[in-house]
Amino acid sequence: RTAQIGVTGLATMGSNLARNLARRGYPVAVHNRTQAKTRELLDQHGDEGVFVEAATLAELVAVLERPRKIIVMVKAGAGTDAVLDELAGLLEPGDILLDGGNAHFADTRRREAAMREKGLHFVGTGISGGEEGALLGPSIMPGGSAEAYEQVGPILESIAAVVDGEPCCVRLGPDGAGHFVKMVHNGIEYADMQFIAETYDLLRRAAGREPAEIAEVFRTWNDGDLESYLIEITAEVLAHVDPATGKPFVDVVADRAEQKGTGRWTVREGLELGEPVAGIAEAVFARALSGHVEQRAAAANLPGPSASPKLGDDFVDDLREALYGAKLAAYAQGFSMITEAGREYGWDIDLGATARIWRGGCIIRARFLNRITDAYRADPDLVNLLVDEYFTEQIGRAQEAWRRVVATAAAAGVPVPGLASGLAYYDSLRAERLPAALVQGLRDYFGAHTYQRIDRPGGFHTRWGQGRDEVEA
Ligand code: 6PG
């Protein structure tokens, strides 16, 4: 028996992808290090399509049509290298390995180069959508050679989510481009969730609403510009009541947010590239702070505001605008980072296509991504998302309410690092003059680090200690 494609690594994501492939009519060879998992998949879902069981990687390779196509779905990290090395020893030139895990894009670049040396194709592929997405249609972000995409692209496109008749899968660029875009997707996912959490916190603590009422607010918001999967599931989670205690579920969950690391990667890479991904950074920091149990306990009695601010009648509407504004700022930061990475790593990532494949299947799927696609279609060289006509109008409309929300939050003593930082980004971008000029002056004063002038080219230094005359550097 032969198969058209293989999957190794049958944890939830791997087995659901294999099932998705089988259901679409691809005979799929399946392998897992402990074979019991493979058996389990076949026992439970063997009737969903044609599965070919492989006991070893050698068997997996033996049953595949050529060029062989193998999706590796093992836990990202050292495990991936071990599996890839073993497979590389078994494959033949022209065969294609696809890594569908959350690999770091730098590892993907390294692996792609190593595989290329051996005549093998390596397609580093971001896959978003969790368990359900993998089974029913994820958003797929492949990177790798165009030649490899010709072989695997049609298969990937046929198992991806579909929005307006278009599959949520496109080749994003060579080597690490796909995993880079998936990383930024996750960074934005962190930011989106942080803004939602802050908005919830204000509704709860500043406006005194109960979780069930707040669920209703989010449910209404899901009908407008904010319509998205995360807003939809926020309503679900907030409406949920803990069966054991009868309390709102959100009140019985420990308030320490964990992370597997992709948000942190985005911020680290943002720092390397000099990209101000502040919204994502605040989201990562907020999770980190939430975990500092000891410090939080010690600080619990630090003084807060003596009076609560009076909320305007339109506070809920203001919150919606603030959430939307912060979201636009975070997407602008994420897309700018992808542009900059493209320059750095020699990719030419189509930002419009990126937004298009995020419309369905993935965690950050949202209606307004259509608008991002339109913006980059109208101007592929758009320097910042917010200067697109539509988004300028949108964020311009939101900004007054956003300011009121940040001011109210400060007065109420409710932390909104994400919403506040987004607003600072917006105001920094639009500022005619930034106080960076003063920073330059200080650097020149204490370290003769030099500065440039607005009125003539060149580098300059003021002799601060000796008469303060200016010299050319
Ligand atoms: C996705 C998700 C997925 C995973 C996150 C969770 O796109 O399907 O992003 O990749 O659920 O990585 O990340 P944290 O554990 O870091 O929050």
Coordinates of C-alpha atoms in Angstrom, one line a residue, residues 12-473:
T12 CA -3.4 16.1 19.0
M13 CA -2.2 18.5 16.2
G14 CA -0.5 15.8 14.2
S15 CA -3.4 13.3 14.4
N16 CA -6.0 15.9 13.6
L17 CA -3.9 17.0 10.5
A18 CA -3.6 13.4 9.4
R19 CA -7.4 13.0 9.8
N20 CA -8.0 16.3 7.9
L21 CA -5.8 14.9 5.0
A22 CA -7.5 11.5 5.0
R23 CA -11.0 13.1 5.0
R24 CA -10.0 15.1 2.0
G25 CA -9.2 11.9 0.2
Y26 CA -5.4 11.8 0.5
P27 CA -4.1 8.3 1.5
V28 CA -2.0 9.3 4.5
A29 CA 0.8 7.3 6.1
V30 CA 1.0 7.8 9.9
H31 CA 3.8 7.3 12.3
N32 CA 4.5 7.9 15.9
R33 CA 7.5 7.1 18.1
T34 CA 5.3 5.1 20.4
Q35 CA 3.1 3.0 18.2
A36 CA 0.3 2.8 20.6
K37 CA -0.7 6.4 19.5
T38 CA -0.8 5.3 15.9
R39 CA -3.0 2.4 16.8
E40 CA -5.3 4.7 18.8
L41 CA -5.7 7.0 15.8
L42 CA -6.5 4.1 13.5
D43 CA -8.9 2.4 16.0
Q44 CA -10.8 5.6 16.6
H45 CA -10.8 7.2 13.2
G46 CA -9.5 4.6 10.7
D47 CA -12.8 4.7 8.9
E48 CA -12.5 8.4 8.0
G49 CA -10.2 7.7 5.0
V50 CA -7.2 5.7 3.9
F51 CA -4.5 5.5 6.6
V52 CA -1.3 3.5 6.1
E53 CA 0.3 2.5 9.4
A54 CA 4.0 2.8 9.6
A55 CA 5.9 1.3 12.6
T56 CA 9.2 3.1 11.9
L57 CA 10.4 6.1 10.0
A58 CA 12.0 3.7 7.5
E59 CA 8.6 2.2 6.9
L60 CA 7.0 5.6 6.6
V61 CA 9.5 6.6 3.9
A62 CA 9.0 3.2 2.1
V63 CA 5.3 3.5 1.7
L64 CA 5.3 7.1 0.2
E65 CA 4.9 8.0 -3.4
R66 CA 7.8 10.1 -4.8
P67 CA 8.7 12.8 -4.4
R68 CA 7.9 11.9 -0.8
K69 CA 6.1 14.4 1.3
I70 CA 6.3 14.1 5.1
I71 CA 4.8 16.5 7.6
V72 CA 6.7 16.5 10.9
M73 CA 4.5 17.4 13.9
V74 CA 6.8 16.7 16.8
K75 CA 7.3 19.1 19.7
A76 CA 9.4 22.0 18.6
G77 CA 13.0 22.0 19.8
A78 CA 15.7 19.3 20.0
G79 CA 13.2 16.6 19.2
T80 CA 12.6 18.1 15.8
D81 CA 16.3 17.9 14.9
A82 CA 16.6 14.2 15.9
V83 CA 13.6 13.3 13.7
L84 CA 14.8 15.4 10.8
D85 CA 18.3 13.9 10.9
E86 CA 16.9 10.4 10.9
L87 CA 14.5 11.2 8.0
A88 CA 17.2 12.9 6.0
G89 CA 19.2 9.7 6.1
L90 CA 16.3 7.8 4.6
L91 CA 15.1 10.2 2.0
E92 CA 16.2 10.9 -1.6
P93 CA 16.9 14.1 -3.4
G94 CA 13.7 16.0 -4.3
D95 CA 11.8 14.7 -1.3
I96 CA 10.0 17.2 0.8
L97 CA 10.0 17.6 4.6
L98 CA 7.5 19.9 6.1
D99 CA 7.8 21.1 9.8
G100 CA 4.4 22.0 11.0
G101 CA 5.4 22.7 14.6
N102 CA 5.8 26.1 16.3
A103 CA 9.6 26.2 15.4
H104 CA 11.7 29.3 15.8
F105 CA 12.3 30.8 12.4
A106 CA 16.0 30.8 12.9
D107 CA 16.0 27.1 13.5
T108 CA 13.9 26.8 10.3
R109 CA 16.5 28.8 8.3
R110 CA 19.3 26.6 9.6
R111 CA 17.4 23.4 8.9
E112 CA 16.3 24.5 5.4
A113 CA 20.0 25.2 4.5
A114 CA 21.1 21.8 5.9
M115 CA 18.4 20.0 4.0
R116 CA 19.1 21.9 0.8
E117 CA 22.7 20.7 1.0
K118 CA 21.3 17.2 0.9
G119 CA 19.1 17.9 -2.0
L120 CA 16.0 17.8 0.1
H121 CA 13.3 20.5 0.4
F122 CA 12.3 21.8 3.8
V123 CA 9.1 23.7 4.2
G124 CA 8.9 25.4 7.6
T125 CA 5.1 25.8 8.0
G126 CA 3.2 27.8 10.6
I127 CA -0.1 26.2 11.4
S128 CA -2.7 28.0 13.5
G129 CA -6.1 27.1 14.7
G130 CA -5.5 24.7 17.6
E131 CA -7.0 21.2 17.6
E132 CA -10.2 22.1 15.9
G133 CA -8.4 24.1 13.2
A134 CA -6.0 21.2 12.4
L135 CA -9.0 18.9 11.9
L136 CA -11.5 21.2 10.1
G137 CA -9.2 23.7 8.4
P138 CA -6.4 25.7 9.9
S139 CA -4.6 28.8 8.6
I140 CA -1.4 27.5 7.0
M141 CA 1.8 29.7 6.7
P142 CA 4.4 27.8 4.7
G143 CA 7.9 29.0 3.9
G144 CA 10.3 27.3 1.6
S145 CA 11.2 27.1 -2.1
A146 CA 8.7 27.7 -4.8
E147 CA 9.6 24.3 -6.3
A148 CA 8.6 22.6 -3.0
Y149 CA 5.4 24.6 -2.8
E150 CA 4.4 23.4 -6.3
Q151 CA 4.3 19.9 -4.8
V152 CA 2.8 20.4 -1.4
G153 CA 0.9 23.7 -1.9
P154 CA -2.2 22.2 -3.5
I155 CA -2.5 19.6 -0.7
L156 CA -2.1 22.3 2.0
E157 CA -4.5 24.6 0.3
S158 CA -7.1 21.8 0.2
I159 CA -7.0 21.2 3.9
A160 CA -6.9 24.8 5.0
A161 CA -9.8 27.0 6.1
V162 CA -11.6 28.7 3.3
V163 CA -12.9 32.3 3.4
D164 CA -14.8 33.8 0.5
G165 CA -13.8 30.9 -1.6
E166 CA -10.1 31.4 -1.0
P167 CA -7.9 29.0 1.0
C168 CA -6.1 30.4 4.1
C169 CA -2.8 29.2 2.9
V170 CA -0.2 30.9 0.8
R171 CA 3.6 30.5 0.3
L172 CA 5.0 33.4 2.2
G173 CA 8.6 33.3 1.1
P174 CA 11.8 31.2 1.4
D175 CA 13.2 29.4 4.4
G176 CA 12.0 30.9 7.7
A177 CA 9.4 33.2 6.3
G178 CA 6.4 31.0 7.2
H179 CA 7.5 30.3 10.8
F180 CA 8.4 34.0 11.2
V181 CA 4.9 35.0 10.2
K182 CA 3.4 32.4 12.5
M183 CA 5.5 33.8 15.3
V184 CA 4.2 37.3 14.7
H185 CA 0.7 35.8 14.5
N186 CA 1.2 34.5 18.0
G187 CA 2.6 37.8 19.2
I188 CA -0.5 39.6 17.9
E189 CA -2.6 36.8 19.6
Y190 CA -0.9 37.8 22.9
A191 CA -1.6 41.5 22.3
D192 CA -5.2 40.9 21.3
M193 CA -5.9 38.8 24.4
Q194 CA -4.2 41.3 26.7
F195 CA -6.3 44.2 25.4
I196 CA -9.4 42.1 25.8
A197 CA -8.4 41.2 29.4
E198 CA -7.8 44.9 30.3
T199 CA -11.1 45.8 28.8
Y200 CA -12.8 43.1 30.9
D201 CA -10.9 44.3 34.0
L202 CA -12.2 47.9 33.5
L203 CA -15.8 46.7 33.0
R204 CA -15.4 44.6 36.2
R205 CA -13.5 46.8 38.5
A206 CA -14.2 50.4 37.3
A207 CA -17.7 49.8 36.1
G208 CA -18.6 47.2 38.6
R209 CA -20.2 44.7 36.2
E210 CA -20.5 41.0 36.7
P211 CA -18.9 38.5 34.3
A212 CA -22.2 37.4 32.9
E213 CA -23.1 41.0 32.0
I214 CA -19.6 41.5 30.5
A215 CA -20.1 38.4 28.4
E216 CA -23.1 40.2 26.9
V217 CA -21.1 43.3 26.2
F218 CA -18.5 41.2 24.3
R219 CA -21.3 39.3 22.5
T220 CA -22.6 42.7 21.2
W221 CA -19.2 43.8 20.2
N222 CA -18.8 40.7 18.1
D223 CA -21.3 42.2 15.7
G224 CA -19.2 45.2 14.7
D225 CA -15.6 46.1 13.7
L226 CA -14.3 43.9 16.5
E227 CA -15.9 40.7 15.1
S228 CA -13.4 38.0 15.7
Y229 CA -12.9 34.6 17.1
L230 CA -11.2 35.9 20.3
I231 CA -14.0 38.3 21.1
E232 CA -16.5 35.5 20.5
I233 CA -14.8 33.0 22.9
T234 CA -14.3 35.8 25.4
A235 CA -18.1 35.9 25.7
E236 CA -18.2 32.2 26.1
V237 CA -15.5 32.0 28.8
L238 CA -17.0 34.9 30.8
A239 CA -20.5 33.4 30.7
H240 CA -19.3 30.1 31.9
V241 CA -20.1 29.1 35.5
D242 CA -17.9 26.8 37.5
P243 CA -19.9 23.6 38.0
A244 CA -18.1 22.8 41.3
T245 CA -18.7 26.1 43.1
G246 CA -21.4 27.9 41.1
K247 CA -19.1 30.9 40.8
P248 CA -18.1 32.6 37.6
F249 CA -15.5 30.4 36.0
V250 CA -13.2 33.4 35.6
D251 CA -13.2 33.9 39.4
V252 CA -12.0 30.4 40.2
V253 CA -9.1 30.3 37.7
A254 CA -5.7 31.3 39.1
D255 CA -4.7 34.7 37.8
R256 CA -1.3 33.7 36.5
A257 CA -1.0 33.6 32.7
E258 CA 1.4 31.1 31.3
Q259 CA 3.2 31.0 28.0
K260 CA 5.0 28.6 25.8
G261 CA 7.2 31.2 24.3
T262 CA 6.2 32.4 20.9
G263 CA 5.2 35.8 22.2
R264 CA 8.5 36.2 23.9
W265 CA 10.2 35.3 20.7
T266 CA 8.3 38.0 18.8
V267 CA 9.4 40.6 21.3
R268 CA 13.0 39.4 21.4
E269 CA 13.1 39.5 17.6
G270 CA 11.4 42.9 17.6
L271 CA 14.2 44.2 19.8
E272 CA 16.9 42.7 17.5
L273 CA 15.2 44.3 14.4
G274 CA 14.6 47.6 16.2
E275 CA 10.9 47.2 15.8
P276 CA 8.7 48.8 18.4
V277 CA 6.3 45.9 19.0
A278 CA 5.3 47.5 22.3
G279 CA 1.8 46.1 22.4
I280 CA 3.1 42.6 22.2
A281 CA 5.8 43.3 24.7
E282 CA 3.3 44.7 27.2
A283 CA 1.3 41.5 26.8
V284 CA 4.3 39.3 27.5
F285 CA 5.3 41.4 30.5
A286 CA 1.8 41.4 31.8
R287 CA 1.8 37.6 31.8
A288 CA 5.2 37.6 33.5
L289 CA 4.1 40.0 36.2
S290 CA 1.0 37.9 36.8
G291 CA 3.2 35.0 37.7
H292 CA 5.2 37.0 40.4
V293 CA 3.1 35.7 43.2
E294 CA 5.4 36.6 46.0
Q295 CA 6.0 40.2 44.9
R296 CA 2.3 40.7 44.2
A297 CA 1.4 39.4 47.7
A298 CA 4.0 41.7 49.3
A299 CA 2.8 44.7 47.3
A300 CA -0.9 44.1 47.9
N301 CA -1.1 47.0 50.4
L302 CA 0.5 49.6 48.3
P303 CA -1.8 52.7 48.2
G304 CA -4.1 53.2 45.3
P305 CA -6.3 56.2 44.3
S306 CA -8.3 57.7 47.1
A307 CA -11.5 58.1 45.1
S308 CA -12.9 56.3 42.1
P309 CA -13.4 58.4 38.9
K310 CA -16.8 59.2 37.7
L311 CA -17.5 57.1 34.5
G312 CA -19.0 58.8 31.5
D313 CA -22.4 57.5 30.2
D314 CA -20.7 56.1 27.2
F315 CA -18.0 54.2 29.0
V316 CA -18.8 50.9 27.4
D317 CA -18.8 52.4 23.9
D318 CA -15.5 54.2 24.8
L319 CA -14.0 50.8 25.8
R320 CA -15.0 49.3 22.5
E321 CA -13.2 52.1 20.7
A322 CA -10.1 51.8 22.9
L323 CA -10.0 48.1 22.3
Y324 CA -10.3 48.6 18.6
G325 CA -7.7 51.4 18.6
A326 CA -5.1 49.3 20.5
K327 CA -5.8 46.4 18.2
L328 CA -5.1 48.5 15.1
A329 CA -1.9 49.7 16.7
A330 CA -0.7 46.2 17.5
Y331 CA -1.4 45.0 14.0
A332 CA 0.5 48.0 12.6
Q333 CA 3.4 47.0 14.8
G334 CA 3.3 43.4 13.7
F335 CA 3.1 44.1 10.0
S336 CA 5.9 46.6 10.3
M337 CA 8.0 44.0 11.9
I338 CA 7.3 41.5 9.1
T339 CA 8.3 44.2 6.6
E340 CA 11.6 44.8 8.4
A341 CA 12.3 41.1 8.8
G342 CA 11.8 40.7 5.0
R343 CA 14.5 43.3 4.5
E344 CA 16.8 41.7 7.0
Y345 CA 16.4 38.1 5.8
G346 CA 15.8 38.6 2.1
W347 CA 12.1 37.6 2.1
D348 CA 9.5 39.4 0.1
I349 CA 6.4 38.7 2.2
D350 CA 3.1 39.8 0.7
L351 CA 1.5 41.6 3.6
G352 CA -1.9 41.6 2.0
A353 CA -1.7 37.8 1.5
T354 CA -0.6 37.4 5.1
A355 CA -3.8 39.2 6.3
R356 CA -5.8 37.2 3.8
I357 CA -4.7 33.9 5.2
W358 CA -5.4 35.0 8.8
R359 CA -9.0 35.7 8.0
G360 CA -10.0 32.1 8.7
G361 CA -8.7 29.1 10.6
C362 CA -6.3 30.8 13.0
I363 CA -6.7 32.1 16.5
I364 CA -6.6 35.8 15.5
R365 CA -9.2 35.4 12.7
A366 CA -11.2 38.5 12.4
R367 CA -13.4 40.4 10.0
F368 CA -11.3 43.5 9.9
L369 CA -8.3 41.5 8.3
N370 CA -10.1 42.0 5.0
R371 CA -9.4 45.7 5.4
I372 CA -5.7 45.0 5.9
T373 CA -5.6 43.0 2.7
D374 CA -7.3 45.8 0.9
A375 CA -4.9 48.4 2.3
Y376 CA -1.8 46.4 1.1
R377 CA -3.4 45.6 -2.2
A378 CA -4.0 49.3 -2.8
D379 CA -0.4 50.1 -1.8
P380 CA 2.0 47.2 -1.3
D381 CA 4.6 49.7 -0.1
L382 CA 2.4 51.2 2.6
V383 CA 4.9 52.4 5.3
N384 CA 2.6 51.8 8.2
L385 CA -0.9 50.3 8.3
L386 CA -2.3 53.3 10.2
V387 CA -1.6 55.7 7.4
D388 CA -3.8 53.8 5.0
E389 CA -6.9 56.0 4.4
Y390 CA -9.4 53.6 5.9
F391 CA -7.4 52.9 9.0
T392 CA -6.5 56.6 9.5
E393 CA -10.2 57.2 9.5
Q394 CA -10.9 54.3 11.9
I395 CA -8.2 55.1 14.4
G396 CA -9.0 58.8 14.2
R397 CA -12.5 58.0 15.1
A398 CA -11.5 55.8 18.0
Q399 CA -8.7 58.0 19.5
E400 CA -10.8 60.4 21.7
A401 CA -12.6 57.6 23.4
W402 CA -9.4 55.7 23.8
R403 CA -7.8 58.7 25.6
R404 CA -10.8 58.8 28.0
V405 CA -10.4 55.1 28.7
V406 CA -6.7 55.3 29.5
A407 CA -7.2 58.4 31.7
T408 CA -10.1 56.7 33.5
A409 CA -8.0 53.6 34.0
A410 CA -5.2 55.6 35.5
A411 CA -7.5 57.4 37.8
A412 CA -9.2 54.2 38.9
G413 CA -5.9 52.4 39.5
V414 CA -6.7 49.6 37.0
P415 CA -3.6 48.7 35.0
V416 CA -4.0 48.9 31.2
P417 CA -0.4 48.5 30.0
G418 CA -1.6 47.3 26.6
L419 CA -4.2 50.0 25.9
A420 CA -1.9 52.7 27.2
S421 CA 1.1 51.6 25.2
G422 CA -0.9 51.4 22.0
L423 CA -2.0 55.0 22.5
A424 CA 1.5 56.1 23.2
Y425 CA 2.6 54.4 20.0
Y426 CA -0.1 56.2 18.1
D427 CA 0.8 59.6 19.5
S428 CA 4.5 59.0 19.0
L429 CA 4.0 58.1 15.4
R430 CA 1.9 61.2 14.7
A431 CA 4.1 63.6 16.7
E432 CA 5.8 66.3 14.7
R433 CA 8.7 66.4 17.1
L434 CA 9.7 63.7 19.5
P435 CA 11.8 64.3 22.6
A436 CA 14.4 62.0 21.1
A437 CA 16.2 65.2 20.3
L438 CA 16.7 65.8 24.0
V439 CA 18.0 62.2 24.4
Q440 CA 20.5 62.9 21.7
G441 CA 21.6 66.0 23.5
L442 CA 22.1 64.1 26.7
R443 CA 24.1 61.4 24.9
D444 CA 26.3 64.0 23.4
Y445 CA 26.8 65.8 26.7
F446 CA 27.9 62.8 28.8
G447 CA 29.5 60.6 26.1
A448 CA 30.3 62.8 23.0
H449 CA 28.0 60.4 21.1
T450 CA 27.3 63.1 18.5
Y451 CA 24.0 64.2 16.9
Q452 CA 22.7 65.3 13.6
R453 CA 21.1 68.6 12.9
I454 CA 17.8 69.4 11.2
D455 CA 19.3 72.2 9.0
R456 CA 22.5 70.7 7.6
P457 CA 24.0 67.3 6.9
G458 CA 26.8 65.7 8.9
G459 CA 27.5 64.6 12.5
F460 CA 28.1 67.2 15.2
H461 CA 29.4 67.5 18.8
T462 CA 29.0 70.3 21.2
R463 CA 32.1 70.8 23.5
W464 CA 30.0 71.0 26.6
G465 CA 32.9 71.4 29.0
Q466 CA 34.9 73.9 26.9
G467 CA 32.9 76.9 25.8
R468 CA 30.0 74.9 24.2
D469 CA 31.1 75.6 20.7
E470 CA 29.9 73.1 18.1
V471 CA 32.4 71.0 16.0
E472 CA 31.8 68.7 13.2
A473 CA 32.2 65.1 14.3

